[in-house]
Coordinates of C-alpha atoms and ligand atoms in Angstrom, one line a residue:
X1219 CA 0.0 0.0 0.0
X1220 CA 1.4 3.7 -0.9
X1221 CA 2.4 5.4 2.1
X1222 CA 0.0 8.7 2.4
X1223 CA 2.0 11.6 2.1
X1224 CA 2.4 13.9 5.1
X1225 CA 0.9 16.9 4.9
X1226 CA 2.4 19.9 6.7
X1227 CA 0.8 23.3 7.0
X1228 CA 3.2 26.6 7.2
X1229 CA 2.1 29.6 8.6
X1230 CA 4.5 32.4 8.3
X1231 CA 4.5 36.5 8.3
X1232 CA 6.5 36.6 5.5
X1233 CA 7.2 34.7 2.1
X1234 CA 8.8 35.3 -1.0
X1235 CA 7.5 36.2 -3.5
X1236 CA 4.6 38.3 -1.9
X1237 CA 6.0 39.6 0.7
X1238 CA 9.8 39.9 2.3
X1239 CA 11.8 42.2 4.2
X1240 CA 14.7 39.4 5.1
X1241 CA 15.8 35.6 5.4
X1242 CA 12.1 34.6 6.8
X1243 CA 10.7 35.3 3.3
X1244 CA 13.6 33.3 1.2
X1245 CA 13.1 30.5 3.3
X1246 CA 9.7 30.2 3.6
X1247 CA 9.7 31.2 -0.1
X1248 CA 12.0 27.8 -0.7
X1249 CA 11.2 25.2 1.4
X1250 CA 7.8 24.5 0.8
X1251 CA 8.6 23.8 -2.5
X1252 CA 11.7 21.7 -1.7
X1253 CA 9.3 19.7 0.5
X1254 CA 6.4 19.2 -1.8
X1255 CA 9.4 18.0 -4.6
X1256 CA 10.5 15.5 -2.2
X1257 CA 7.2 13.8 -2.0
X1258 CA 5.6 16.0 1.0
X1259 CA 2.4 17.8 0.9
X1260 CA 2.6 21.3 2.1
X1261 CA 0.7 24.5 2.2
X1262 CA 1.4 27.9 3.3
X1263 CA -0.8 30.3 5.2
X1264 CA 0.2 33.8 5.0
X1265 CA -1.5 37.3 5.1
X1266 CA -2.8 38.8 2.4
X1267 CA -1.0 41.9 2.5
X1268 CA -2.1 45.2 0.6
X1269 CA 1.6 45.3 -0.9
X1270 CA 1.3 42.4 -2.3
X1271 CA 1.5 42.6 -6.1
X1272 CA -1.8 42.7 -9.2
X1273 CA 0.7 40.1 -10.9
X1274 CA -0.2 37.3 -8.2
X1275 CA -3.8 39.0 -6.9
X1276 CA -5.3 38.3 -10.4
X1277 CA -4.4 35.0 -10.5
X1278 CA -5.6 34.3 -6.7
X1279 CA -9.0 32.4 -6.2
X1280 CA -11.5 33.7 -3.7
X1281 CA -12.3 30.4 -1.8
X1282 CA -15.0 32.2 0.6
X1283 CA -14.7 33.7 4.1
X1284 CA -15.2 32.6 7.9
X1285 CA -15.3 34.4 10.8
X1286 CA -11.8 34.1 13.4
X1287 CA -13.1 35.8 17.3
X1288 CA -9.8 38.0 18.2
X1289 CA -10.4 38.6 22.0
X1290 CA -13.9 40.7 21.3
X1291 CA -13.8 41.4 18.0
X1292 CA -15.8 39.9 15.5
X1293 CA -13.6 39.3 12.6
X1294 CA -14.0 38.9 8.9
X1295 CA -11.3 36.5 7.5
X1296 CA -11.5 35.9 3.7
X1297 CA -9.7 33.1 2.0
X1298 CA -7.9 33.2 -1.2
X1299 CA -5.5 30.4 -3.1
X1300 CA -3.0 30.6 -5.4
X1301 CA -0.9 27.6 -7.2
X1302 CA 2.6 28.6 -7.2
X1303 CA 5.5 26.5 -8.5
X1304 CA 5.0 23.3 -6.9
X1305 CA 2.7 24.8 -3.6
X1306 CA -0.3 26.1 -2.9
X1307 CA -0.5 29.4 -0.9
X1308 CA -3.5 30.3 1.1
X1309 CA -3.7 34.3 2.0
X1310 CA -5.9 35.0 4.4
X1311 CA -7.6 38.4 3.9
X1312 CA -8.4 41.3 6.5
X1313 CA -8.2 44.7 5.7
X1314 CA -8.0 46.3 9.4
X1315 CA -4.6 43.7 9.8
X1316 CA -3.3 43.9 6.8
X1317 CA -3.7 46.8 4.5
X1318 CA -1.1 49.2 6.2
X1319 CA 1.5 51.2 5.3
X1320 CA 4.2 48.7 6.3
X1321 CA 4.4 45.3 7.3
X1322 CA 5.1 45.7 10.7
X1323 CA 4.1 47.9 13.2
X1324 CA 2.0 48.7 16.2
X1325 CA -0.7 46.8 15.3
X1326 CA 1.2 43.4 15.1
X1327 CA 0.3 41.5 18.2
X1328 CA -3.4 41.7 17.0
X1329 CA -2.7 41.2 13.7
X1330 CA -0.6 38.1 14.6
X1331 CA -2.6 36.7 17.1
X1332 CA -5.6 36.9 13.9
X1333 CA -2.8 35.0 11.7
X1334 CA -2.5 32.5 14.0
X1335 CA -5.9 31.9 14.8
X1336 CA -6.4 31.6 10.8
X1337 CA -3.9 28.9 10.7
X1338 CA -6.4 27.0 12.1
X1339 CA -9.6 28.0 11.3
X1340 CA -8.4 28.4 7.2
X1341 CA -6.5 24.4 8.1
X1342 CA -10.4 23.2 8.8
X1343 CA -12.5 25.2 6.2
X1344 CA -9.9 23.6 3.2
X1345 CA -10.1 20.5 5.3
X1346 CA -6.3 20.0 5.3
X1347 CA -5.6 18.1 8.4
X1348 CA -2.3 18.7 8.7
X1349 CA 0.5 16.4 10.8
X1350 CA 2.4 19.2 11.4
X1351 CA 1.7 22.7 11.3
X1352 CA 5.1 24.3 11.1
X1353 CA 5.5 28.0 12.3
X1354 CA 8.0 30.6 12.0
X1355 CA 9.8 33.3 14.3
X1356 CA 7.9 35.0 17.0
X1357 CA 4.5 35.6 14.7
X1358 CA 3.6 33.0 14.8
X1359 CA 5.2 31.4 17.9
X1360 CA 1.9 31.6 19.7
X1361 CA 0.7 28.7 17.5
X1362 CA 2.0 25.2 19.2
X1363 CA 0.3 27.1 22.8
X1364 CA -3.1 27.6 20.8
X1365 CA -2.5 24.0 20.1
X1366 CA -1.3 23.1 23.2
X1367 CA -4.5 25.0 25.2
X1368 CA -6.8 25.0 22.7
X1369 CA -6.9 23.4 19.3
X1370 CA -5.8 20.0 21.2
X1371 CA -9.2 19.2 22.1
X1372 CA -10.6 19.5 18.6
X1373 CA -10.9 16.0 16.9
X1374 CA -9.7 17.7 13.7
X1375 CA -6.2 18.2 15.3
X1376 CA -5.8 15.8 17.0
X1377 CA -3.2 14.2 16.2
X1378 CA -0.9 17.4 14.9
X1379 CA 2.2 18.4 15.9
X1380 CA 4.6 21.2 16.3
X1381 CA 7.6 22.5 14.7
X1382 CA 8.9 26.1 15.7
X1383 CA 11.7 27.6 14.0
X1384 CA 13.7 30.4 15.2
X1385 CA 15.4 32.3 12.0
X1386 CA 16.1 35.2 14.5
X1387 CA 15.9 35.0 18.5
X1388 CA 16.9 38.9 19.2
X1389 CA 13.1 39.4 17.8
X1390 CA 10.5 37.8 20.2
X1391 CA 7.6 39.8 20.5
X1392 CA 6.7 40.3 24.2
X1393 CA 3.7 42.3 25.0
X1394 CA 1.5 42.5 28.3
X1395 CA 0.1 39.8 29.8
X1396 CA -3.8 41.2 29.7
X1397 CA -3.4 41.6 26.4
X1398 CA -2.2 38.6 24.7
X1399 CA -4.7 36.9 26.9
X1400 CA -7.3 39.0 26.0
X1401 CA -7.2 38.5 22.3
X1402 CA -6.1 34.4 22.6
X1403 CA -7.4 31.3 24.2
X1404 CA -4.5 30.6 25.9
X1405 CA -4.8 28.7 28.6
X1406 CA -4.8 32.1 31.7
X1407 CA -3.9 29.6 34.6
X1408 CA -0.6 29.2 33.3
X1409 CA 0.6 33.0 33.8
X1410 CA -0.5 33.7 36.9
X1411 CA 3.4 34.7 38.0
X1412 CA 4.1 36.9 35.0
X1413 CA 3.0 40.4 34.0
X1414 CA 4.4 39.9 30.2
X1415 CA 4.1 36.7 27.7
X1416 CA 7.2 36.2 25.3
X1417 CA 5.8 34.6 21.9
X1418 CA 8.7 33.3 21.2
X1419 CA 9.3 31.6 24.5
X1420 CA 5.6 30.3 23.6
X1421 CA 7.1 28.6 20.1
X1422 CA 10.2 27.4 22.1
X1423 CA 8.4 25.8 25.1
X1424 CA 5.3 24.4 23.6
X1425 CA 6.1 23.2 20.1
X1426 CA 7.3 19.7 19.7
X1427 CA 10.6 20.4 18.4
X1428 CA 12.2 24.0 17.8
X1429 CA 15.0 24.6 15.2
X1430 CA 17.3 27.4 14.2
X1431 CA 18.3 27.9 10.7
X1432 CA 22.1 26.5 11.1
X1433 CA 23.4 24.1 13.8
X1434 CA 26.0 26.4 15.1
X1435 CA 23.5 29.1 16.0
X1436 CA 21.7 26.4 17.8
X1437 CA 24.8 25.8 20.5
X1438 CA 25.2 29.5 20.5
X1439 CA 21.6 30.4 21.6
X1440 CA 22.4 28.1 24.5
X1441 CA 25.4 30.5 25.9
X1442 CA 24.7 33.8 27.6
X1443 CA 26.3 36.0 25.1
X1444 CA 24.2 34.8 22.1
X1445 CA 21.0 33.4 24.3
X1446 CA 19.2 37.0 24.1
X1447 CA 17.7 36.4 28.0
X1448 CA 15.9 33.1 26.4
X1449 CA 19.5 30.9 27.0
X1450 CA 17.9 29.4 30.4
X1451 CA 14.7 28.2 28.7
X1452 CA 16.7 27.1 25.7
X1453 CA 18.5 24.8 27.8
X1454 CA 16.0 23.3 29.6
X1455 CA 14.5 22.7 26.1
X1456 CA 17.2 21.3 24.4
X1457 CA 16.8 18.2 23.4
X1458 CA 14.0 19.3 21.1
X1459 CA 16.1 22.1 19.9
X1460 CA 18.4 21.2 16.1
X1461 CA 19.6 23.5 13.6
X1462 CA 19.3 22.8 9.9
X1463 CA 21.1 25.1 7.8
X1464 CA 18.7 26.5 5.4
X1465 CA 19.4 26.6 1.7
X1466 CA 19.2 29.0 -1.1
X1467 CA 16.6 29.4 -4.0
X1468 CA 19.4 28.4 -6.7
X1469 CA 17.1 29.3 -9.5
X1470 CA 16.2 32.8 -8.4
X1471 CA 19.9 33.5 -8.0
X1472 CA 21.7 32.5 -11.1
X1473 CA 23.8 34.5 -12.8
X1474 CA 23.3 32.5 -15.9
X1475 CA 19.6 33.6 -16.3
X1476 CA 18.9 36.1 -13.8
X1477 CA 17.0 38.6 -15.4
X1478 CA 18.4 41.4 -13.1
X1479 CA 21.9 41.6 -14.7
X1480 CA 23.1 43.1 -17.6
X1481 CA 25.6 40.6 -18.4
X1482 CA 24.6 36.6 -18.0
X1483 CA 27.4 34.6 -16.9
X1484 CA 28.5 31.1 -15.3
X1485 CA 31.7 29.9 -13.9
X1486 CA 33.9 29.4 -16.8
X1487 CA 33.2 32.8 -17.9
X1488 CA 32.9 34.9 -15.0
X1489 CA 36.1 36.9 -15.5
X1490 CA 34.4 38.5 -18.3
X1491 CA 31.0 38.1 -17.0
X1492 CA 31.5 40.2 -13.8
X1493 CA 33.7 42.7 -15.6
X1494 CA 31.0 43.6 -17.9
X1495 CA 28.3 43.5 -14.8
X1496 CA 30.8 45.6 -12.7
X1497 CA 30.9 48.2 -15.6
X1498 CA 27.4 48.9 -15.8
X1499 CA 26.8 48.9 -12.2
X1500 CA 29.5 51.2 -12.0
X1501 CA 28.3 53.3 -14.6
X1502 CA 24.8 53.2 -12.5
X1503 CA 26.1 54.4 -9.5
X1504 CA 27.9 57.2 -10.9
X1505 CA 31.5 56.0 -10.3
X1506 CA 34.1 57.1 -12.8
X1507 CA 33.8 53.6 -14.8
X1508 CA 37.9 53.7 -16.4
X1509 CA 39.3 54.5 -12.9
X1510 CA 37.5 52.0 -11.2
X1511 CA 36.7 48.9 -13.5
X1512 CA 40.0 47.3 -12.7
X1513 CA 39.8 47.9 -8.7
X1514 CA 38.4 46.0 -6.4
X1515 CA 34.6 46.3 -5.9
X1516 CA 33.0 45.7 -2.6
X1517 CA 29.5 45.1 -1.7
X1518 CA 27.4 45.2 1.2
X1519 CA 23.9 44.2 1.1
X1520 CA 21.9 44.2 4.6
X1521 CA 19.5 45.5 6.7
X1522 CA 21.5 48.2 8.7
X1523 CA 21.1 46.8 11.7
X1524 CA 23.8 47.0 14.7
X1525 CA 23.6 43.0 14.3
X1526 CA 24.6 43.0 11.6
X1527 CA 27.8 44.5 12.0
X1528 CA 27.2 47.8 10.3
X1529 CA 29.0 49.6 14.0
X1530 CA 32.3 48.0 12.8
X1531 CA 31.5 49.1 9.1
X1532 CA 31.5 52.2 9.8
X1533 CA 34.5 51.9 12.0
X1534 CA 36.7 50.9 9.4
X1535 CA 34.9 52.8 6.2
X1536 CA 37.3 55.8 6.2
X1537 CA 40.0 54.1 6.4
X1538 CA 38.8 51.7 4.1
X1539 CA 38.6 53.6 1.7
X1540 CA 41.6 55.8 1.6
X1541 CA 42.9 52.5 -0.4
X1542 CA 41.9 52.2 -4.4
X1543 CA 38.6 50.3 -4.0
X1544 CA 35.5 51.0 -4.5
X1545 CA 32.6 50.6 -1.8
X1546 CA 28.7 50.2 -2.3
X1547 CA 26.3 50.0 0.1
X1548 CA 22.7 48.6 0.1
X1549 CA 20.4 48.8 2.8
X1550 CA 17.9 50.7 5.0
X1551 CA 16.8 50.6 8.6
X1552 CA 18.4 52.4 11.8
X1553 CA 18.1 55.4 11.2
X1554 CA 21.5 56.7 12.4
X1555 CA 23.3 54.4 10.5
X1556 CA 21.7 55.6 7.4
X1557 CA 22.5 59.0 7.9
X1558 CA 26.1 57.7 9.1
X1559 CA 26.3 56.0 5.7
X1560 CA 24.5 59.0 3.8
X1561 CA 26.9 61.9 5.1
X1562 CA 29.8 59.2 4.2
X1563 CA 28.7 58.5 0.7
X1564 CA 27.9 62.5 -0.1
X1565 CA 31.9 63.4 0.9
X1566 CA 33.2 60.4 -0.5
X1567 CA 31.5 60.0 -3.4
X1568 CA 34.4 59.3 -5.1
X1569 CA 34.8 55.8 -3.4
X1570 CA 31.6 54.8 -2.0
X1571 CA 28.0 54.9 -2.5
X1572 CA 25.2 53.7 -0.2
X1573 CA 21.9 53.5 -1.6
X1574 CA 19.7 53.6 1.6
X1575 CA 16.2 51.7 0.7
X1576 CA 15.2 48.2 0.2
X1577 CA 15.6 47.0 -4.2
X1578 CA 15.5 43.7 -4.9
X1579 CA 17.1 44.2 -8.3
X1580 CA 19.8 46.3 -7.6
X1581 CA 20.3 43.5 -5.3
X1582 CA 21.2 41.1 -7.5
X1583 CA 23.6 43.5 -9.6
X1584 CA 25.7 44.0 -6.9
X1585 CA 25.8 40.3 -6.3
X1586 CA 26.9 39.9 -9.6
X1587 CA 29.2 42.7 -10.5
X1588 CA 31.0 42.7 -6.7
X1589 CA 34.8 41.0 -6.1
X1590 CA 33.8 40.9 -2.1
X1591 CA 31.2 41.2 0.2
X1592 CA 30.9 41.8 3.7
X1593 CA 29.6 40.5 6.7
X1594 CA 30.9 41.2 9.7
X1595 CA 27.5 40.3 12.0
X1596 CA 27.6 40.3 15.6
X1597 CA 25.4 37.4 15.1
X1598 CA 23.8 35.5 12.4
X1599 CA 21.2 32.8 12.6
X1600 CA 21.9 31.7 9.0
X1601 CA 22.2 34.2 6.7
X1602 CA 21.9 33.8 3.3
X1603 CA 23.7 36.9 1.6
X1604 CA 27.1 35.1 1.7
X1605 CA 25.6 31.8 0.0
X1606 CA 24.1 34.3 -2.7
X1607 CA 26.8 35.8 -3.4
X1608 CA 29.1 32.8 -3.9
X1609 CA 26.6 31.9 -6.7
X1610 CA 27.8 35.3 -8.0
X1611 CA 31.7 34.5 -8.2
X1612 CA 32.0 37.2 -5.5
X1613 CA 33.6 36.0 -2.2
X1614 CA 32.4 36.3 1.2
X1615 CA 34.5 38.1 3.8
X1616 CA 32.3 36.7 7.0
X1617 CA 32.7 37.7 11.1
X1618 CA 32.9 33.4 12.1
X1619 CA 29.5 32.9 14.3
X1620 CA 26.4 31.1 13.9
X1621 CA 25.6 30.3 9.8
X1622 CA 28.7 32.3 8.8
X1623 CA 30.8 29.7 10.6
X1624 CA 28.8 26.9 8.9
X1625 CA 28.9 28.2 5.2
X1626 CA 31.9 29.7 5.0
X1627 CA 35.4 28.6 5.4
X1628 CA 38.6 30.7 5.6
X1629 CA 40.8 30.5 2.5
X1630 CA 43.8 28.0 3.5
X1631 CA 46.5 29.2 1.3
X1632 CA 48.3 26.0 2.6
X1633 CA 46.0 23.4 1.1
X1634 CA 44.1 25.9 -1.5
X1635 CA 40.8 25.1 0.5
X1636 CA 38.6 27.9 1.4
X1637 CA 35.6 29.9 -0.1
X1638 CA 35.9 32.8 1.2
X1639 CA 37.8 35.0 4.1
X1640 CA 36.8 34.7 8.0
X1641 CA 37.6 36.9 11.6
X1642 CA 36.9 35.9 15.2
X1643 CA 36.9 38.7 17.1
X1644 CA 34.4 41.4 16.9
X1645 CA 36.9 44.1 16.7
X1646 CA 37.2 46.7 14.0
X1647 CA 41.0 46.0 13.5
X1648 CA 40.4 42.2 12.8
X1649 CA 37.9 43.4 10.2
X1650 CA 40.0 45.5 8.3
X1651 CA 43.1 43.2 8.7
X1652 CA 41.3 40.3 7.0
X1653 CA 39.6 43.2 4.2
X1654 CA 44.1 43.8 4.0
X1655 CA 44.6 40.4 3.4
X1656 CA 41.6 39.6 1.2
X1657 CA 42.9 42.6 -0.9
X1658 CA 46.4 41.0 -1.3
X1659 CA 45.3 38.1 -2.6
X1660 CA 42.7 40.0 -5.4
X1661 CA 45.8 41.1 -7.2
X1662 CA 46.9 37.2 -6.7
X1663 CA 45.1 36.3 -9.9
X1664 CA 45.2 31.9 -9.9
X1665 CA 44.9 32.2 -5.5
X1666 CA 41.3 34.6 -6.4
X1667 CA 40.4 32.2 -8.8
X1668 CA 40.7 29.4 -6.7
X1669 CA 39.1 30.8 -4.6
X1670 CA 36.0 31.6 -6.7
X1671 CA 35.8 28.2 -8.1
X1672 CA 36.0 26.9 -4.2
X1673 CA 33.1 29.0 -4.4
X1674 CA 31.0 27.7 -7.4
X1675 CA 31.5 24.1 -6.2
X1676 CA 29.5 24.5 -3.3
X1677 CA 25.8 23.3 -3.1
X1678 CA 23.4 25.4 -1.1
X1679 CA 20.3 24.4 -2.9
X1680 CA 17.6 23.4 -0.5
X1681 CA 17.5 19.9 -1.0
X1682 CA 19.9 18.9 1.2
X1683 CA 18.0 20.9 4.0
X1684 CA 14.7 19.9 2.6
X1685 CA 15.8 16.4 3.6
X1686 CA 16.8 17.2 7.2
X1687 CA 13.5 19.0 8.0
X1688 CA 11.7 16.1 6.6
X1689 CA 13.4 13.6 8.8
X1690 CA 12.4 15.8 11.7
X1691 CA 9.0 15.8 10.4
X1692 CA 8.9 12.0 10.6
X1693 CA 10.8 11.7 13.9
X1694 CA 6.8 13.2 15.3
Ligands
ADP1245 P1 18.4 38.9 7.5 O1 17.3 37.9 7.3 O2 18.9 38.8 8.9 O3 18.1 40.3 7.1 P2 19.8 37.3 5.5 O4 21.2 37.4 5.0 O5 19.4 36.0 6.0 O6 19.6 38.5 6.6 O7 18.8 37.7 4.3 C1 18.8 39.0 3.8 C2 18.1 38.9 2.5 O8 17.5 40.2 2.2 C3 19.0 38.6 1.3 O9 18.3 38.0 0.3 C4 19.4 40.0 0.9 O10 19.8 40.1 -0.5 C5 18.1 40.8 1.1 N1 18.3 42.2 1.4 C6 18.7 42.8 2.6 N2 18.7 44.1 2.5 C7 18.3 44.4 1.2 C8 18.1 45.6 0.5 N3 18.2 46.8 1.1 N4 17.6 45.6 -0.7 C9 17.4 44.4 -1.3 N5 17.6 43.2 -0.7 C10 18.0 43.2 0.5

């Protein structure tokens, strides 16, 4: 007899296509797919947000509507589908949650706490009874409690179980007590000795197993310095806690038919593949194209963010840059570093430009037509820039911590292994010392191009992950 297929329901806040701001959408973008290719048979629930674009709202299906009860409000949840690849998405519809300027703001414990209800409610109106609902930073942590309190006692879910992953612990969403209770079934007994609930502490203590997305950020989480106050309950939860390192979307980042570049390229022609990227980018930034063509170009793509590193950027940027390089800059967020970044770029225009918003296209050009690209994170739960870029030809210069330390490995000039450059300490000086000797060996034509094809021969696609997460799946 065929073995029935296991059906597993995401619910996430974020997922590419419709709707990113960071890793949570690439990954919950991928792995669905990855899953349902390997025989699984997964759905997504997600919002459906005003941003998201006509392209994939005409092709949606309006599948009806039900009512979810968020604390005393009566609300009106419609339900739309939409065949994507190889998954289908369900986009759960509420005007008041989520047509709004932005995808986060002070509305989002309500509007969460409405998400995670739907995951639910949507699961039984499409009669998907799913054997593990799988959920997704502190959003939706509150869903393996609702289970755990609430949803348990329904036949329909039964027999479900949990899977929490944490892409980023330093977010977890704690609000006050009276009012996650008053908008949740949660079970008030339990929090008689708190004033505040931590959503995330509800996904890590309630779901059946918890994951991070790499295996060295899981032992980190578990030490004071990278446990974000949550290291105590993260210990006594560890044997349910694993990392699986998450993979990359190797078609959407592809030099040799991404539709953001001006120049396609692979890896036996990225020397003139890059250059020819590197001009136009050039040229689009407004850099002085013969000057700079031959120098080194080096990119930083990010959320500016003290996590990720962006204090010791700007540490280091001046001097950085009173060598013959060239610097770009793409990102948005705090709002000093942005105008840290923006008075740097207006005086040294000459050298470096940072191009302060969120553009998915540029993106990729600067993937493609970079020699470097940094990441000096204070910590990093996976990240996925330095696996993007190493489709690119462009090498990673990485601070070693949490997915950093498990995708990227220092160049060994000893035994020509390596794809990319590495520093411990977070110090400014070991920064720019390891951007000294990365520059070295960029004039060290046969070491950079060993280094590069180190590069190309990796595999980040998500099938190798896919498999992990679906042995967890079965382990419940
Ligand atoms: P995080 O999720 O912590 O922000 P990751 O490295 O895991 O960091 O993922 C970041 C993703 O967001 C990458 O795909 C990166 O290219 C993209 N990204 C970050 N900032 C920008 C930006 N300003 N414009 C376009 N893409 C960006």
């Amino acid at each position: 007899m065929k073995e029935a297929k296991l059906k597993i329901l995401m619910v996430s806040s974020e997922v590419e296509p419709f709707a990113k701001t960071g890793g949570l959408g690439d990954v919950v973008g991928s792995l669905p797919n990855a899953l349902n290719n390997s025989g699984l048979d997964t759905i997504v629930i997600m919002p459906l947000y005003g941003q998201i674009k006509q392209e994939y709202r005409q092709k949606m299906e309006y599948l009806g509507y039900i009512y979810i009860d968020v604390g005393w409000r009566h609300q009106y949840c419609g339900i739309f589908n939409l065949h994507h690849q190889n998954t289908t998405y369900y986009f759960v519809d509420n005007e008041f949650y989520f047509n709004r300027s932005k995808f986060y703001d002070n509305m989002d414990l309500e509007k969460f706490s409405f998400l995670s209800l739907a995951a639910f409610e949507v699961a039984k109106f499409i009669n998907f009874k799913p054997d593990v609902i799988h959920c997704h930073d502190w959003h939706t942590g509150v869903v393996p409690a609702l289970l755990n309190d609430h949803y348990r006692h329904q036949e329909f879910f039964k027999n479900t179980k949990t899977v929490y992953t944490i892409h980023n612990l330093a977010y977890q969403g704690v609000f006050a007590k009276d009012h996650v209770l008053g908008m949740l079934p949660l079970d008030y007994r339990k929090y008689e000795n708190t004033n505040i609930i931590n959503m995330m502490a509800l996904g890590i203590q309630y779901a059946h197993k918890v994951t991070t997305v790499s295996p060295t950020y899981a032992q980190e989480i578990l030490t004071d310095t990278y446990g974000e106050g949550l290291q105590f309950l993260l210990r006594h939860e560890v044997r349910k806690l694993s990392g699986i390192l998450n993979g990359i979307d190797d078609k959407l980042y592809n030099p040799s038919s991404d539709p953001f570049i001006a120049f396609k390229f692979d890896k036996d022609n990225y020397v003139e593949g890059k250059k020819e990227n590197k001009k136009a980018l050039l040229a689009e930034l407004g850099f002085d194209v013969n000057s700079a063509i031959d120098k080194p170009l080096i990119g930083i793509i990010s959320r500016l963010a003290s996590q990720k590193g962006m204090d010791l950027l700007l540490d280091i940027l001046h001097p950085l840059l009173d060598h013959d390089v060239r610097v770009v800059l793409l990102g948005s967020g705090d709002k000093y570093l942005e105008g840290e970044f923006g008075r740097i770029s207006y005086f040294r225009g000459d050298k470096f430009r940072a191009v302060l918003k969120f553009d998915n296209a540029l993106a990729h050009r600067i993937y493609a037509s970079s020699d470097m690209f940094l990441m000096p994170s204070a910590f990093e739960p996976c990240g996925l820039a330095q696996m993007i870029c190493l489709q690119y030809g462009t090498l990673p210069l990485v601070r070693h911590c949490g997915g950093l330390a498990d995708s990227i490995e220092a160049y060994n000039e000893y035994t020509q292994q390596g794809n990319g450059f590495s520093f411990n300490n977070y110090s400014g000086h070991d920064f720019y010392n390891t951007i000294m000797y990365a520059l070295s060996l960029y004039y060290r034509k046969d070491a950079w191009n060993q280094i590069v094809q180190n590069g190309f021969a990796c595999d980040f696609s998500w099938i190798k992950s896919a498999k992990d997460y679906i042995e967890l799946y079965k382990k419940l």
